[in-house]
Coordinates of C-alpha atoms in Angstrom, one line a residue:
Chain A
X1 CA 59.3 139.9 166.5
X2 CA 58.9 136.3 165.7
X3 CA 59.5 135.1 162.1
X4 CA 57.8 132.3 160.4
X5 CA 57.7 129.3 162.6
X6 CA 57.7 125.7 161.5
X7 CA 57.5 122.5 163.5
X8 CA 58.7 120.0 163.9
X9 CA 62.2 120.8 162.5
X10 CA 62.9 117.2 161.9
X11 CA 60.4 114.4 161.4
X12 CA 61.0 110.7 160.9
X13 CA 58.2 108.5 159.7
X14 CA 58.0 104.9 158.5
X15 CA 56.6 104.1 155.2
X16 CA 52.8 104.2 155.3
X17 CA 52.5 106.6 158.3
X18 CA 51.1 110.1 158.2
X19 CA 53.2 113.3 158.4
X20 CA 51.8 116.6 159.6
X21 CA 53.9 119.7 159.2
X22 CA 52.9 123.0 160.8
X23 CA 53.5 126.5 159.9
X24 CA 52.7 129.7 161.7
X25 CA 53.1 132.8 159.5
X26 CA 54.7 136.1 160.6
X27 CA 52.5 138.4 162.5
X28 CA 50.4 140.4 160.1
X29 CA 50.8 138.0 157.3
X30 CA 47.8 136.1 156.0
X31 CA 49.3 134.5 152.9
X32 CA 51.1 131.1 153.3
X33 CA 53.1 129.2 150.6
X34 CA 54.5 125.7 150.9
X35 CA 57.6 124.6 149.0
X36 CA 59.5 121.3 148.8
X37 CA 63.2 120.9 148.4
X38 CA 64.1 117.4 147.2
X39 CA 67.7 116.2 147.5
X40 CA 69.8 117.5 144.5
X41 CA 66.8 119.5 143.3
X42 CA 65.8 123.1 143.7
X43 CA 62.8 124.5 145.5
X44 CA 59.4 123.7 144.0
X45 CA 56.1 125.4 144.8
X46 CA 53.4 123.2 146.2
X47 CA 50.4 125.2 147.4
X48 CA 49.3 128.7 148.3
X49 CA 46.7 129.4 151.0
X50 CA 45.0 132.3 152.6
X51 CA 42.9 131.9 155.7
X52 CA 40.3 129.1 155.2
X53 CA 41.0 129.1 151.4
X54 CA 43.3 127.2 149.1
X55 CA 44.2 129.7 146.3
X56 CA 46.6 127.7 144.2
X57 CA 47.4 124.0 144.6
X58 CA 48.9 123.5 141.1
X59 CA 52.2 122.2 142.6
X60 CA 50.6 119.6 144.9
X61 CA 50.9 115.9 144.1
X62 CA 47.4 114.6 143.2
X63 CA 47.3 112.0 145.9
X64 CA 48.2 111.7 149.6
X65 CA 49.0 115.4 150.0
X66 CA 46.7 118.1 151.4
X67 CA 47.0 121.5 153.0
X68 CA 44.8 123.7 155.1
X69 CA 45.0 127.1 156.8
X70 CA 42.2 127.4 159.3
X71 CA 40.7 130.6 160.7
X72 CA 42.5 129.9 163.9
X73 CA 45.9 128.1 164.2
X74 CA 48.7 127.3 162.0
X75 CA 48.7 126.1 158.4
X76 CA 49.2 122.3 158.1
X77 CA 50.6 120.3 155.3
X78 CA 49.5 116.7 155.6
X79 CA 51.1 113.7 153.8
X80 CA 49.3 110.5 154.1
X81 CA 50.9 107.0 153.7
X82 CA 54.3 108.5 153.2
X83 CA 56.8 106.8 150.9
X84 CA 60.6 107.2 150.7
X85 CA 60.3 109.6 147.8
X86 CA 58.6 112.1 150.2
X87 CA 61.9 112.5 152.1
X88 CA 62.7 116.2 151.6
X89 CA 62.9 119.6 153.3
X90 CA 59.5 121.3 153.4
X91 CA 59.5 125.1 153.7
X92 CA 56.7 127.4 154.5
X93 CA 56.8 131.1 153.6
X94 CA 54.5 133.9 154.5
X95 CA 53.8 137.3 153.0
X96 CA 51.4 140.2 153.3
X97 CA 50.2 139.9 149.7
X98 CA 50.4 138.0 146.5
X99 CA 53.5 139.6 145.0
X100 CA 55.3 140.8 148.1
X101 CA 58.5 139.3 149.4
X102 CA 58.0 135.9 151.0
X103 CA 59.7 135.2 154.3
X104 CA 60.6 131.6 154.9
X105 CA 60.5 129.4 158.0
X106 CA 63.5 127.2 159.0
X107 CA 61.9 124.2 157.2
X108 CA 60.9 120.7 158.3
X109 CA 63.2 117.9 157.3
X110 CA 61.1 114.8 156.7
X111 CA 62.9 111.4 156.6
X112 CA 60.9 108.4 155.6
X113 CA 62.4 105.1 156.6
Chain B
X1 CA 56.6 129.4 130.2
X2 CA 58.4 130.9 133.1
X3 CA 61.9 129.6 134.0
X4 CA 64.9 130.7 136.0
X5 CA 68.4 129.5 135.1
X6 CA 71.4 129.7 137.3
X7 CA 74.1 128.2 135.1
X8 CA 76.8 128.2 137.8
X9 CA 76.3 125.1 139.9
X10 CA 79.3 125.8 142.2
X11 CA 81.7 128.7 142.6
X12 CA 84.8 128.7 144.8
X13 CA 86.7 131.9 145.7
X14 CA 89.2 133.0 148.2
X15 CA 88.2 135.5 150.9
X16 CA 88.2 139.1 149.8
X17 CA 87.7 138.2 146.1
X18 CA 84.6 139.7 144.3
X19 CA 82.2 137.1 142.9
X20 CA 79.2 137.4 140.6
X21 CA 76.3 134.9 140.6
X22 CA 74.4 134.8 137.3
X23 CA 70.6 134.5 136.9
X24 CA 68.7 134.5 133.6
X25 CA 65.0 134.3 133.5
X26 CA 62.2 133.7 131.0
X27 CA 58.7 135.1 131.2
X28 CA 55.9 136.3 128.9
X29 CA 54.6 138.7 131.5
X30 CA 55.4 142.4 131.3
X31 CA 55.1 142.8 135.0
X32 CA 57.1 140.4 137.2
X33 CA 59.3 140.3 140.3
X34 CA 62.7 138.9 140.8
X35 CA 64.2 137.8 144.1
X36 CA 67.4 136.5 145.6
X37 CA 67.5 134.2 148.6
X38 CA 70.5 132.8 150.6
X39 CA 70.5 129.3 152.1
X40 CA 73.4 129.0 154.5
X41 CA 74.6 125.6 155.8
X42 CA 72.1 125.8 158.6
X43 CA 69.4 125.4 156.0
X44 CA 67.0 128.3 156.4
X45 CA 66.2 130.6 153.5
X46 CA 67.1 134.2 154.0
X47 CA 65.4 136.9 151.8
X48 CA 67.9 139.3 150.2
X49 CA 66.1 141.4 147.6
X50 CA 62.9 141.9 145.6
X51 CA 62.9 143.9 142.4
X52 CA 60.0 144.6 140.0
X53 CA 60.3 144.6 136.3
X54 CA 59.8 148.3 135.9
X55 CA 62.7 149.2 138.1
X56 CA 66.0 148.7 136.3
X57 CA 68.1 150.7 138.6
X58 CA 71.0 148.7 140.1
X59 CA 70.9 148.3 143.8
X60 CA 73.7 148.2 146.4
X61 CA 73.4 147.1 150.0
X62 CA 76.7 147.0 151.8
X63 CA 78.9 144.4 150.0
X64 CA 76.0 143.1 147.9
X65 CA 74.9 144.6 144.6
X66 CA 72.4 143.6 142.0
X67 CA 72.5 144.3 138.2
X68 CA 69.1 144.0 136.5
X69 CA 69.1 144.1 132.7
X70 CA 65.8 143.5 131.0
X71 CA 67.5 143.5 127.6
X72 CA 69.3 140.3 128.5
X73 CA 66.7 139.0 131.0
X74 CA 69.3 138.8 133.7
X75 CA 69.4 139.7 137.3
X76 CA 73.0 139.1 138.5
X77 CA 74.2 139.3 142.1
X78 CA 77.7 140.5 143.1
X79 CA 79.4 140.1 146.4
X80 CA 82.3 142.4 146.9
X81 CA 85.2 141.4 149.2
X82 CA 83.7 138.0 149.9
X83 CA 83.9 136.6 153.4
X84 CA 83.7 133.0 154.7
X85 CA 80.2 133.8 156.1
X86 CA 79.0 134.3 152.6
X87 CA 79.4 130.6 151.9
X88 CA 75.9 129.4 151.1
X89 CA 73.6 128.3 148.3
X90 CA 72.1 131.3 146.6
X91 CA 68.7 131.1 144.8
X92 CA 67.3 133.4 142.2
X93 CA 63.5 133.4 141.8
X94 CA 60.8 134.8 139.6
X95 CA 57.2 135.7 140.3
X96 CA 54.7 136.8 137.7
X97 CA 51.8 139.2 138.0
X98 CA 49.5 137.7 135.4
X99 CA 45.9 136.8 136.3
X100 CA 46.6 133.1 136.7
X101 CA 49.6 133.7 138.9
X102 CA 49.4 134.0 142.6
X103 CA 52.8 135.1 143.7
X104 CA 54.3 131.6 143.7
X105 CA 58.0 131.7 143.3
X106 CA 59.8 129.9 140.5
X107 CA 63.3 129.1 141.7
X108 CA 66.5 128.5 139.8
X109 CA 68.6 125.5 140.7
X110 CA 70.8 127.5 143.0
X111 CA 74.5 128.3 143.0
X112 CA 76.7 127.0 145.8
X113 CA 79.3 129.5 146.8
X114 CA 82.3 128.5 148.8
X115 CA 84.5 131.2 150.2
X116 CA 87.8 129.9 151.4
X117 CA 89.9 131.7 154.1

């Protein structure tokens, strides 16, 4: 009865490197949401995906950030050329539909040095 | 525009006290959903409750209870006989059903609850 899985749990990157965050939804869930929690701030929506489709990316920064949820495999949030301001906890959540409860993974804590 | 306000930044109580966490929301939709999540010191987010806008009945689950009042746009959360393990950050969140909304959660800033032994 695995929940939402995220890896890695902690990721350290130097400025300019790429960060790849992975999320495997709960069994039976085909909807994936990504949220970011910046220090001293609340949780902010980034992107919503279903298999092979980006449904809503209204919360994604315009540059350097991308997300995918392929037919096979986990959802991936990619951050290119990371900067210190990208340091945050990134949470993935999955649900069985648009307005159902979202179950969160343990998060990936990204530190940019 | 949608918004969730948790005016209490931090609350400190002594074990066995009752505590209420406030949540006020703003939305133009007639159909929406409200949620509470708990974030313990370990960092994960734990789902506590989901309530739709047409169900104003209060809910009780063990020591937890929720009071939903549409007239005041509030969805408050009460912990009865608090325990040290209740120490966490609690987030209230809103999701709207309108055509342009896709279930994304709008979170409040969170309330940090510290329960002292």
